[in-house]
């Protein structure tokens, strides 16, 4: 275990244990990228040095004293480690910076308020003093949304504002403080017979405030909805005052003001409380099924027919494209086995076959009925049912598979993800354009899956792997990443489906949304945040 004051301690995702890349994966990497054991002898840019910041905290002593007078001495931190820890999220470029011992955008202090009222006092004071405020939840942002290019304070919601306020079993809602992490919320809901229904891959280390602010989607979003479908009401502190909305089911009284905060990424204010819909928790009823298709096109067509049939929806609904399916088969040791040869003999061949995973949750008869329909649709679409086992296996590592990025970076492998929303009409075009783009880089590998499905389209989720250009890691990544974003947008995808925009995707906002939309967003921000203190410096394309 490394010391806990190092860059590595900050950059590591997961529970900080050192993960190993499995034997099958190492073989695959060597083969795909032409690497040898010698390339893996030492960890590349391990980031094991103690954190040191060159930029001193620019908070004036009187300002720091005032913040301490609000939240207490122990809740205002200005040391190098904490300022570094709160200078970033988990975007690949930020992890690379940490490995290179660079901390370009640290806040001047980290403040952990103990109540909504303290947040209100801090925001009012910071607005008066023109001190930037960057709200921070679990810091799992993968879009550079947590950087503090103008310094100021990182406002940590997780230390104290992390409780369930009320589970309302009559209205079937839960009200929470925004800094509560997924597992704490879900454990208590399960105990009372409910589930939150929102399970991003980052579930273990992300918060309700972050889910709403980044406008995320969980792995079962096809059934439960995206986070903005779940929010009923919220309370937010803005420099212009507190906004508190009520928990009516639906209204017709002008705009739904609370919706402005979903996707605002901290630029309008600090969400302190959220009321969410909750769902019945009955895991014993969940039906699981995996199918295999001979091609991506067939799998996609079948998925479209299933979601548009109106017989009920899956909750988790995924297709891995041939490249991702191939990796799944190889790294699980399935390749070359008898079942593999059997499938190949039936025409489900490596390089074109695709896996589809489905879960249906809810009341027992409903889940059985919908899964029965799905199985019939899959058969009609030339898919083959291959049991529930692969889905069970996938669910067992649904969060921990992401822990692999750090050991891959230790091997000198660039590994990042992008995601987009597409209509059914455009899906195959975006999918093939992305593969075409990545094919142009020697020794690069792209896998794509669909994991959030709607009547009129779906998302595409891209994971790329390629050896780093050693000595030029950051520029090389930036060029490759930007080119992939350009390709996705040019072929008809959106900037994001659920990761958000942050500072990383901000440069594409105006051309994608249009000038009038950006001006409208800027006008709302000017009204709520006249001194531009809320997460300033580029997030969402706002200055
Ligand atoms: C390995 C990994 C897997 C991921 N998988 C998914 C996934 O499956 N689905 C998905 O949607 N996302 C995913 N993400 C992205 C990220 O986890 C989500 O965006 C998540 O919702 C962020 O929550 P957080 O609490 O970590 O927020 P943070 O990262 O701390 O903040 C995110 C943004 O929200 C703002 N913010 C946070 N809290 C508040 C608040 N209370 N008030 C106002 N603004 C606030 C911040 O200023 C920032 O702009 C993944 C990230 C990682 C690292």
Coordinates of C-alpha atoms and ligand atoms in Angstrom, one line a residue:
X1 CA 0.0 0.0 0.0
X2 CA 1.5 3.3 -1.0
X3 CA 1.5 6.3 1.3
X4 CA -1.7 8.2 1.3
X5 CA -0.2 11.6 0.6
X6 CA 0.9 10.8 -3.0
X7 CA -0.4 11.7 -6.4
X8 CA -1.2 8.0 -6.8
X9 CA -3.5 8.0 -3.9
X10 CA -5.5 10.8 -5.6
X11 CA -5.6 9.4 -9.1
X12 CA -6.5 5.8 -8.2
X13 CA -10.1 4.8 -8.9
X14 CA -11.8 2.3 -6.7
X15 CA -11.0 1.2 -3.2
X16 CA -7.3 2.1 -3.6
X17 CA -6.2 -1.5 -3.7
X18 CA -3.6 -2.2 -6.4
X19 CA -5.4 -4.2 -9.1
X20 CA -3.7 -6.6 -11.4
X21 CA -4.4 -6.8 -15.1
X22 CA -5.5 -10.5 -15.6
X23 CA -3.4 -13.0 -17.5
X24 CA -5.7 -13.1 -20.5
X25 CA -5.8 -9.3 -20.8
X26 CA -2.0 -9.1 -20.7
X27 CA -1.7 -11.6 -23.5
X28 CA -4.2 -9.7 -25.5
X29 CA -2.4 -6.3 -24.9
X30 CA 0.9 -7.8 -26.0
X31 CA -0.7 -9.2 -29.1
X32 CA -2.7 -6.2 -30.1
X33 CA 0.0 -3.6 -29.4
X34 CA 3.1 -5.6 -30.1
X35 CA 4.4 -5.2 -26.6
X36 CA 6.7 -7.6 -24.7
X37 CA 7.3 -8.4 -21.0
X38 CA 10.1 -5.9 -21.0
X39 CA 7.5 -3.1 -21.6
X40 CA 5.7 -4.2 -18.4
X41 CA 8.7 -4.5 -16.1
X42 CA 8.1 -1.2 -14.2
X43 CA 5.0 0.8 -13.6
X44 CA 4.9 3.7 -16.1
X45 CA 4.6 7.2 -14.5
X46 CA 3.3 5.6 -11.2
X47 CA 2.7 8.9 -9.4
X48 CA 4.1 7.6 -6.2
X49 CA 5.8 10.9 -5.1
X50 CA 4.5 13.0 -2.3
X51 CA 2.2 15.8 -3.5
X52 CA 3.7 19.2 -3.7
X53 CA 2.0 22.3 -5.0
X54 CA 3.8 25.2 -6.6
X55 CA 0.8 27.6 -6.5
X56 CA 0.3 29.0 -3.0
X57 CA -3.2 29.4 -1.7
X58 CA -4.3 32.9 -2.7
X59 CA -7.1 33.1 -0.2
X60 CA -6.5 36.2 2.0
X61 CA -6.0 35.5 5.7
X62 CA -9.2 37.4 6.5
X63 CA -11.2 35.3 3.9
X64 CA -9.9 32.0 5.3
X65 CA -10.7 33.2 8.8
X66 CA -14.2 34.1 7.8
X67 CA -14.8 30.7 6.2
X68 CA -13.5 29.1 9.3
X69 CA -15.9 31.2 11.4
X70 CA -18.7 29.7 9.4
X71 CA -17.8 26.0 9.1
X72 CA -15.2 25.5 11.8
X73 CA -11.4 25.2 11.7
X74 CA -11.4 21.5 10.8
X75 CA -13.6 22.1 7.7
X76 CA -11.4 24.6 5.9
X77 CA -8.3 23.0 4.5
X78 CA -5.5 24.7 2.6
X79 CA -2.7 22.1 2.6
X80 CA -1.2 20.9 -0.7
X81 CA -2.7 17.4 -0.5
X82 CA -6.3 18.5 -0.2
X83 CA -6.0 21.3 -2.7
X84 CA -4.5 18.8 -5.2
X85 CA -7.2 16.2 -4.4
X86 CA -9.9 18.7 -5.1
X87 CA -8.3 20.1 -8.3
X88 CA -9.7 17.4 -10.6
X89 CA -11.9 14.5 -11.2
X90 CA -11.1 11.3 -13.0
X91 CA -10.8 12.4 -16.6
X92 CA -7.9 10.6 -18.3
X93 CA -6.1 13.9 -19.0
X94 CA -6.3 14.8 -15.3
X95 CA -5.0 11.4 -14.3
X96 CA -2.1 11.8 -16.7
X97 CA -1.4 15.3 -15.2
X98 CA -1.2 13.7 -11.7
X99 CA 1.1 11.0 -12.9
X100 CA 3.3 13.7 -14.4
X101 CA 3.2 15.6 -11.1
X102 CA 1.3 18.5 -12.6
X103 CA -1.5 20.3 -10.8
X104 CA -2.6 23.1 -13.2
X105 CA -5.9 24.2 -11.5
X106 CA -5.9 23.8 -7.7
X107 CA -8.5 25.6 -5.5
X108 CA -7.1 27.8 -2.8
X109 CA -9.0 25.9 -0.1
X110 CA -11.4 23.0 0.5
X111 CA -14.4 23.9 2.6
X112 CA -16.8 21.3 3.9
X113 CA -20.0 23.0 5.1
X114 CA -22.1 21.3 7.8
X115 CA -25.6 22.5 6.8
X116 CA -27.7 24.1 4.0
X117 CA -27.5 27.4 6.0
X118 CA -23.7 27.3 6.0
X119 CA -23.7 26.7 2.2
X120 CA -25.9 29.8 1.9
X121 CA -23.6 31.9 4.0
X122 CA -20.5 30.7 2.2
X123 CA -22.0 31.3 -1.3
X124 CA -23.2 34.8 -0.3
X125 CA -19.8 35.7 1.1
X126 CA -17.9 34.3 -1.9
X127 CA -20.2 36.2 -4.3
X128 CA -19.5 39.4 -2.4
X129 CA -15.7 38.8 -2.3
X130 CA -15.7 37.3 -5.9
X131 CA -14.2 34.0 -4.7
X132 CA -14.9 31.2 -7.2
X133 CA -16.9 28.2 -5.7
X134 CA -16.6 24.7 -7.3
X135 CA -19.2 22.3 -5.8
X136 CA -17.7 18.8 -5.3
X137 CA -19.4 15.5 -4.8
X138 CA -17.7 12.2 -5.3
X139 CA -15.2 13.8 -7.8
X140 CA -15.8 11.1 -10.3
X141 CA -16.4 13.6 -13.1
X142 CA -14.7 12.5 -16.3
X143 CA -15.1 15.9 -18.1
X144 CA -12.7 18.2 -16.2
X145 CA -15.7 19.8 -14.5
X146 CA -14.0 20.2 -11.1
X147 CA -11.0 22.2 -12.0
X148 CA -10.4 25.6 -10.4
X149 CA -8.6 27.6 -13.1
X150 CA -9.3 30.8 -11.1
X151 CA -8.6 29.2 -7.7
X152 CA -11.3 29.9 -5.1
X153 CA -12.8 27.2 -3.0
X154 CA -13.8 23.6 -3.6
X155 CA -17.1 23.1 -1.7
X156 CA -17.1 19.5 -0.5
X157 CA -20.7 18.3 0.0
X158 CA -19.8 14.7 1.0
X159 CA -18.2 15.2 4.5
X160 CA -21.3 16.5 6.3
X161 CA -24.2 16.9 3.8
X162 CA -24.7 13.2 3.3
X163 CA -27.9 12.1 5.1
X164 CA -31.2 10.8 4.0
X165 CA -33.7 13.5 5.1
X166 CA -36.9 11.5 4.5
X167 CA -38.3 8.4 2.9
X168 CA -41.8 9.2 2.0
X169 CA -43.6 5.9 1.5
X170 CA -46.9 7.5 0.6
X171 CA -45.5 9.6 -2.3
X172 CA -42.9 7.0 -3.0
X173 CA -40.0 9.5 -2.9
X174 CA -36.8 10.0 -1.0
X175 CA -35.3 13.3 0.0
X176 CA -31.6 13.4 0.6
X177 CA -28.8 15.8 1.2
X178 CA -26.8 16.2 -2.0
X179 CA -23.5 14.8 -0.8
X180 CA -24.8 11.3 0.0
X181 CA -23.0 8.5 -1.9
X182 CA -24.8 5.8 -3.9
X183 CA -24.2 2.8 -1.5
X184 CA -25.4 4.7 1.6
X185 CA -28.6 5.7 -0.1
X186 CA -29.3 2.3 -1.7
X187 CA -28.6 0.3 1.5
X188 CA -31.2 2.3 3.5
X189 CA -33.8 2.2 0.6
X190 CA -33.3 -1.6 0.3
X191 CA -33.8 -2.0 4.0
X192 CA -37.2 -0.4 3.6
X193 CA -38.1 -2.3 0.5
X194 CA -37.1 0.3 -2.2
X195 CA -34.3 1.0 -4.7
X196 CA -33.1 4.2 -6.1
X197 CA -32.8 2.7 -9.6
X198 CA -29.8 4.7 -10.5
X199 CA -26.6 2.7 -10.9
X200 CA -23.8 4.4 -12.8
X201 CA -20.6 2.4 -13.1
X202 CA -19.2 5.0 -10.6
X203 CA -22.1 4.3 -8.2
X204 CA -19.8 3.4 -5.3
X205 CA -18.0 6.8 -5.4
X206 CA -20.5 9.3 -6.7
X207 CA -23.2 11.3 -5.1
X208 CA -26.8 12.3 -5.7
X209 CA -25.8 16.0 -6.2
X210 CA -23.2 14.9 -8.8
X211 CA -25.7 12.6 -10.6
X212 CA -28.1 15.4 -11.0
X213 CA -25.6 18.1 -11.8
X214 CA -23.8 16.0 -14.5
X215 CA -27.2 14.6 -15.7
X216 CA -26.1 11.0 -15.5
X217 CA -27.5 7.7 -16.4
X218 CA -27.4 4.4 -14.5
X219 CA -26.8 1.0 -16.0
X220 CA -30.6 0.2 -15.7
X221 CA -31.7 3.5 -17.1
X222 CA -33.7 1.9 -19.9
X223 CA -36.2 0.8 -17.3
X224 CA -35.8 3.3 -14.5
X225 CA -35.0 6.4 -16.6
X226 CA -32.1 8.8 -16.6
X227 CA -31.5 10.9 -13.4
X228 CA -33.5 13.9 -14.8
X229 CA -36.5 11.5 -15.0
X230 CA -36.2 10.7 -11.3
X231 CA -35.8 14.2 -9.8
X232 CA -39.0 15.4 -8.3
X233 CA -37.8 18.6 -6.5
X234 CA -34.6 20.1 -5.2
X235 CA -33.2 22.9 -3.0
X236 CA -30.2 24.9 -4.3
X237 CA -28.2 27.8 -3.1
X238 CA -27.3 30.4 -5.8
X239 CA -25.6 33.7 -5.4
X240 CA -29.0 35.3 -6.2
X241 CA -30.7 33.4 -3.4
X242 CA -32.1 30.0 -2.5
X243 CA -34.3 28.1 -4.9
X244 CA -36.5 25.5 -3.4
X245 CA -39.1 23.7 -5.5
X246 CA -42.0 21.5 -4.4
X247 CA -42.7 17.9 -4.9
X248 CA -45.8 18.0 -7.0
X249 CA -46.1 15.2 -9.5
X250 CA -46.5 17.5 -12.5
X251 CA -47.5 21.2 -12.8
X252 CA -48.5 23.8 -15.5
X253 CA -47.1 26.9 -13.8
X254 CA -44.5 28.1 -16.2
X255 CA -41.1 26.5 -16.6
X256 CA -39.9 23.7 -14.2
X257 CA -37.2 25.8 -12.6
X258 CA -35.6 22.8 -10.9
X259 CA -34.8 21.3 -14.3
X260 CA -32.3 24.1 -14.9
X261 CA -30.1 22.5 -12.2
X262 CA -30.0 19.1 -13.9
X263 CA -26.9 19.3 -16.1
X264 CA -25.8 22.7 -14.7
X265 CA -22.5 21.1 -13.5
X266 CA -22.2 23.5 -10.6
X267 CA -22.4 26.6 -12.8
X268 CA -25.7 28.0 -11.3
X269 CA -25.4 27.2 -7.6
X270 CA -25.0 24.4 -5.1
X271 CA -27.7 21.7 -4.8
X272 CA -28.1 20.9 -1.2
X273 CA -31.2 18.7 -1.2
X274 CA -32.8 16.5 -3.8
X275 CA -36.1 14.6 -3.8
X276 CA -36.1 11.5 -6.1
X277 CA -38.7 8.9 -7.1
X278 CA -38.0 5.5 -5.7
X279 CA -39.0 2.0 -6.9
X280 CA -40.0 -1.3 -5.4
X281 CA -37.0 -3.5 -4.5
X282 CA -37.6 -7.1 -5.5
X283 CA -34.4 -8.6 -6.8
X284 CA -35.8 -12.1 -6.5
X285 CA -38.1 -11.2 -9.4
X286 CA -35.4 -10.0 -11.7
X287 CA -35.1 -12.0 -15.0
X288 CA -31.7 -12.1 -16.8
X289 CA -30.9 -13.2 -20.3
X290 CA -28.0 -13.1 -22.7
X291 CA -28.3 -13.5 -26.4
X292 CA -25.8 -13.7 -29.2
X293 CA -26.3 -12.3 -32.7
X294 CA -24.3 -12.9 -35.9
X295 CA -23.7 -9.2 -36.5
X296 CA -24.0 -5.8 -34.9
X297 CA -26.6 -4.7 -37.5
X298 CA -28.8 -7.6 -36.6
X299 CA -28.5 -7.0 -32.9
X300 CA -29.3 -3.3 -33.2
X301 CA -32.3 -4.0 -35.4
X302 CA -33.6 -6.5 -32.9
X303 CA -33.0 -4.1 -30.0
X304 CA -34.9 -1.3 -31.8
X305 CA -37.9 -3.6 -32.4
X306 CA -37.9 -4.7 -28.8
X307 CA -37.9 -1.2 -27.4
X308 CA -40.5 0.1 -29.9
X309 CA -42.9 -2.9 -29.4
X310 CA -44.6 -1.3 -26.3
X311 CA -44.9 -4.7 -24.4
X312 CA -42.8 -3.4 -21.6
X313 CA -39.1 -2.4 -21.2
X314 CA -35.9 -4.1 -20.0
X315 CA -34.2 -2.3 -17.2
X316 CA -30.6 -3.0 -18.1
X317 CA -30.3 -3.4 -21.9
X318 CA -27.0 -3.6 -23.7
X319 CA -25.3 -4.7 -26.9
X320 CA -21.5 -5.1 -27.1
X321 CA -20.2 -4.6 -30.6
X322 CA -18.0 -7.3 -32.2
X323 CA -14.8 -5.8 -30.9
X324 CA -16.2 -5.6 -27.3
X325 CA -17.7 -9.0 -27.6
X326 CA -14.4 -10.4 -28.8
X327 CA -12.5 -8.9 -25.8
X328 CA -15.2 -10.2 -23.4
X329 CA -14.8 -13.7 -24.8
X330 CA -11.0 -13.6 -24.8
X331 CA -10.5 -12.2 -21.4
X332 CA -13.0 -14.6 -19.8
X333 CA -11.1 -17.6 -21.3
X334 CA -14.1 -18.5 -23.5
X335 CA -12.2 -18.4 -26.8
X336 CA -11.3 -21.8 -28.1
X337 CA -13.6 -23.7 -25.7
X338 CA -16.2 -26.2 -26.9
X339 CA -19.1 -23.8 -26.6
X340 CA -17.0 -21.3 -28.6
X341 CA -16.5 -23.8 -31.4
X342 CA -20.2 -24.7 -31.3
X343 CA -21.3 -21.0 -31.7
X344 CA -18.8 -20.5 -34.5
X345 CA -20.2 -23.6 -36.3
X346 CA -23.6 -22.0 -36.1
X347 CA -22.3 -18.9 -37.8
X348 CA -21.7 -16.7 -34.7
X349 CA -18.2 -15.9 -35.7
X350 CA -15.4 -14.0 -34.0
X351 CA -15.2 -10.5 -35.5
X352 CA -18.9 -10.2 -36.2
X353 CA -20.8 -11.8 -33.4
X354 CA -22.3 -9.6 -30.7
X355 CA -23.6 -10.1 -27.2
X356 CA -26.9 -8.6 -26.0
X357 CA -27.6 -8.5 -22.2
X358 CA -31.1 -7.9 -20.7
X359 CA -32.5 -7.7 -17.3
X360 CA -36.2 -7.1 -16.5
X361 CA -37.1 -6.1 -13.0
X362 CA -40.4 -5.3 -11.1
X363 CA -43.4 -7.4 -10.2
X364 CA -42.9 -11.1 -10.8
X365 CA -45.6 -11.6 -13.5
X366 CA -44.6 -8.5 -15.3
X367 CA -40.9 -9.4 -15.4
X368 CA -41.7 -12.9 -16.7
X369 CA -44.1 -11.5 -19.3
X370 CA -41.6 -8.9 -20.6
X371 CA -38.7 -11.4 -20.7
X372 CA -40.9 -13.9 -22.6
X373 CA -41.6 -11.3 -25.2
X374 CA -37.9 -10.3 -25.4
X375 CA -36.9 -13.9 -26.0
X376 CA -39.4 -14.3 -28.8
X377 CA -38.3 -11.0 -30.4
X378 CA -34.6 -12.0 -30.1
X379 CA -35.4 -15.3 -31.9
X380 CA -37.4 -13.5 -34.6
X381 CA -34.4 -11.2 -35.0
X382 CA -32.0 -14.3 -35.5
X383 CA -30.5 -14.0 -32.0
X384 CA -29.8 -17.0 -29.9
X385 CA -30.5 -17.2 -26.2
X386 CA -27.3 -18.3 -24.3
X387 CA -28.6 -18.4 -20.7
X388 CA -28.4 -16.0 -17.8
X389 CA -24.9 -16.9 -16.7
X390 CA -23.0 -14.2 -18.8
X391 CA -25.3 -11.5 -17.4
X392 CA -24.8 -12.7 -13.9
X393 CA -21.0 -12.6 -14.4
X394 CA -21.3 -9.1 -15.9
X395 CA -23.4 -7.8 -13.0
X396 CA -20.8 -9.2 -10.5
X397 CA -18.1 -6.9 -11.9
X398 CA -20.4 -4.0 -13.0
X399 CA -18.5 -1.5 -11.0
X400 CA -15.1 -3.1 -10.5
X401 CA -14.3 -3.5 -14.2
X402 CA -13.5 0.3 -14.2
X403 CA -10.7 -0.3 -11.7
X404 CA -8.7 -1.6 -14.6
X405 CA -7.9 1.7 -16.1
X406 CA -5.1 2.5 -13.5
X407 CA -3.2 -0.7 -14.0
X408 CA -3.5 -0.2 -17.8
X409 CA -2.0 3.2 -17.4
X410 CA 0.7 1.6 -15.3
X411 CA 1.5 -0.4 -18.4
X412 CA 1.8 2.7 -20.5
X413 CA -1.6 2.2 -22.2
X414 CA -3.9 5.2 -22.9
X415 CA -7.4 4.1 -22.0
X416 CA -10.4 6.5 -22.1
X417 CA -14.1 6.5 -22.8
X418 CA -16.4 8.8 -24.7
X419 CA -20.2 8.5 -25.1
X420 CA -22.9 10.0 -27.2
X421 CA -26.6 9.9 -27.9
X422 CA -27.8 8.9 -31.4
X423 CA -31.1 8.3 -33.2
X424 CA -31.7 4.9 -34.6
X425 CA -31.4 6.3 -38.1
X426 CA -27.9 7.5 -37.3
X427 CA -26.6 4.8 -35.0
X428 CA -24.7 2.6 -37.5
X429 CA -23.2 5.7 -39.2
X430 CA -21.7 7.0 -35.9
X431 CA -20.6 3.5 -35.0
X432 CA -18.7 2.9 -38.2
X433 CA -17.3 6.4 -38.4
X434 CA -15.7 6.0 -35.0
X435 CA -14.2 2.6 -35.9
X436 CA -12.9 4.1 -39.2
X437 CA -11.3 7.0 -37.2
X438 CA -9.5 4.7 -34.7
X439 CA -8.3 2.3 -37.5
X440 CA -6.1 5.2 -38.7
X441 CA -4.0 5.1 -35.6
X442 CA -1.5 2.3 -35.6
X443 CA -1.9 0.0 -32.6
X444 CA -5.2 1.4 -31.4
X445 CA -8.2 -0.5 -30.4
X446 CA -11.8 0.7 -30.0
X447 CA -14.8 -1.2 -28.5
X448 CA -18.3 0.2 -28.5
X449 CA -21.5 -0.7 -26.7
X450 CA -25.0 0.5 -26.4
X451 CA -26.3 0.7 -22.8
X452 CA -29.2 3.2 -22.6
X453 CA -32.1 2.6 -24.9
X454 CA -35.0 4.8 -26.0
X455 CA -37.9 4.5 -28.4
X456 CA -36.2 6.9 -30.8
X457 CA -32.5 6.0 -30.3
X458 CA -29.8 5.0 -27.9
X459 CA -26.4 5.9 -26.6
X460 CA -23.1 4.7 -28.0
X461 CA -20.2 4.2 -25.5
X462 CA -16.7 4.2 -26.8
X463 CA -13.7 2.7 -25.0
X464 CA -10.3 3.1 -26.6
X465 CA -6.9 1.6 -25.8
X466 CA -3.6 2.4 -27.4
X467 CA 0.0 2.7 -26.2
X468 CA 0.9 6.1 -24.9
X469 CA 3.4 8.2 -26.9
X470 CA 6.0 8.3 -24.2
X471 CA 7.4 11.7 -23.5
X472 CA 4.4 13.3 -25.4
X473 CA 1.6 11.7 -23.5
X474 CA -0.7 14.7 -23.0
X475 CA -0.6 16.2 -26.5
X476 CA -0.9 12.8 -28.2
X477 CA -4.0 12.0 -26.1
X478 CA -5.5 15.4 -26.6
X479 CA -5.1 15.2 -30.4
X480 CA -6.5 11.6 -30.6
X481 CA -9.4 12.4 -28.3
X482 CA -10.4 15.6 -30.1
X483 CA -10.4 13.8 -33.4
X484 CA -12.8 11.2 -32.0
X485 CA -15.1 13.8 -30.7
X486 CA -15.1 15.6 -34.1
X487 CA -15.8 12.3 -35.8
X488 CA -18.8 11.5 -33.5
X489 CA -20.3 15.0 -33.9
X490 CA -19.7 15.1 -37.7
X491 CA -21.5 11.8 -38.1
X492 CA -24.6 12.8 -36.1
X493 CA -23.9 12.1 -32.4
X494 CA -24.5 14.4 -29.5
X495 CA -21.7 15.9 -27.3
X496 CA -22.7 13.7 -24.4
X497 CA -25.5 11.4 -23.3
X498 CA -24.6 11.1 -19.6
X499 CA -21.0 12.1 -18.7
X500 CA -21.8 15.8 -19.1
X501 CA -19.6 18.5 -20.8
X502 CA -17.3 20.0 -18.2
X503 CA -14.3 21.8 -19.6
X504 CA -13.2 19.0 -21.8
X505 CA -16.1 19.0 -24.2
X506 CA -16.9 22.7 -23.8
X507 CA -15.2 23.8 -27.0
X508 CA -17.8 21.9 -29.0
X509 CA -20.8 23.4 -27.2
X510 CA -21.5 26.5 -29.3
X511 CA -21.2 24.9 -32.7
X512 CA -23.3 21.9 -31.6
X513 CA -26.1 23.7 -29.7
X514 CA -26.1 27.0 -31.7
X515 CA -25.3 30.5 -30.5
X516 CA -28.8 31.3 -29.3
X517 CA -28.9 28.4 -27.0
X518 CA -25.5 29.2 -25.5
X519 CA -26.6 32.8 -25.0
X520 CA -29.7 31.7 -23.2
X521 CA -27.7 29.5 -20.9
X522 CA -25.3 32.4 -20.3
X523 CA -28.2 34.8 -19.5
X524 CA -29.6 32.4 -16.9
X525 CA -26.2 32.1 -15.4
X526 CA -25.8 35.9 -15.3
X527 CA -29.1 36.2 -13.5
X528 CA -28.3 33.6 -10.8
X529 CA -24.6 34.2 -10.6
X530 CA -23.9 37.9 -11.5
X531 CA -20.3 37.8 -10.3
X532 CA -19.6 34.5 -12.1
X533 CA -18.3 32.7 -9.0
X534 CA -20.1 29.3 -9.6
X535 CA -17.7 26.9 -11.3
X536 CA -16.3 29.6 -13.6
X537 CA -13.7 29.2 -16.4
X538 CA -15.3 27.2 -19.2
X539 CA -17.5 24.5 -17.8
X540 CA -20.4 24.0 -20.3
X541 CA -18.8 26.5 -22.6
X542 CA -19.7 29.3 -20.2
X543 CA -17.0 31.7 -19.1
Ligands
LIG1 C1 -15.1 4.8 -13.6 C2 -16.2 5.8 -13.9 C3 -17.4 5.3 -14.4 C4 -18.5 6.2 -14.6 N1 -19.7 5.7 -15.1 C5 -20.7 6.5 -15.2 C6 -22.0 6.0 -15.6 O1 -22.2 4.8 -15.8 N2 -23.0 6.9 -15.7 C7 -22.9 8.2 -15.5 O2 -23.8 9.0 -15.6 N3 -21.7 8.7 -15.2 C8 -20.6 7.9 -15.0 N4 -19.4 8.4 -14.7 C9 -19.2 9.9 -14.5 C10 -19.5 10.4 -13.1 O3 -19.4 9.4 -12.2 C11 -20.9 11.0 -13.0 O4 -20.9 12.2 -13.8 C12 -21.4 11.3 -11.6 O5 -22.8 11.7 -11.7 C13 -20.7 12.4 -10.9 O6 -21.0 12.4 -9.6 P1 -20.0 12.9 -8.4 O7 -20.7 12.9 -7.1 O8 -18.8 12.2 -8.5 O9 -19.8 14.4 -8.9 P2 -18.5 15.3 -9.1 O10 -17.6 14.5 -10.0 O11 -18.0 15.6 -7.8 O12 -19.1 16.6 -9.8 C14 -19.6 16.5 -11.1 C15 -20.1 17.9 -11.5 O13 -21.3 18.2 -10.7 C16 -21.1 19.4 -9.9 N5 -21.6 19.1 -8.6 C17 -21.4 18.0 -7.8 N6 -22.2 18.1 -6.7 C18 -22.9 19.2 -6.8 C19 -23.9 19.8 -6.0 N7 -24.3 19.3 -4.9 N8 -24.4 21.0 -6.4 C20 -24.1 21.6 -7.6 N9 -23.1 21.0 -8.4 C21 -22.6 19.8 -8.0 C22 -19.6 19.6 -9.9 O14 -19.2 20.9 -9.7 C23 -19.2 19.0 -11.3 O15 -19.4 20.0 -12.2 C24 -18.3 7.6 -14.4 C25 -17.1 8.0 -13.9 C26 -16.1 7.1 -13.6 C27 -14.8 7.6 -13.1

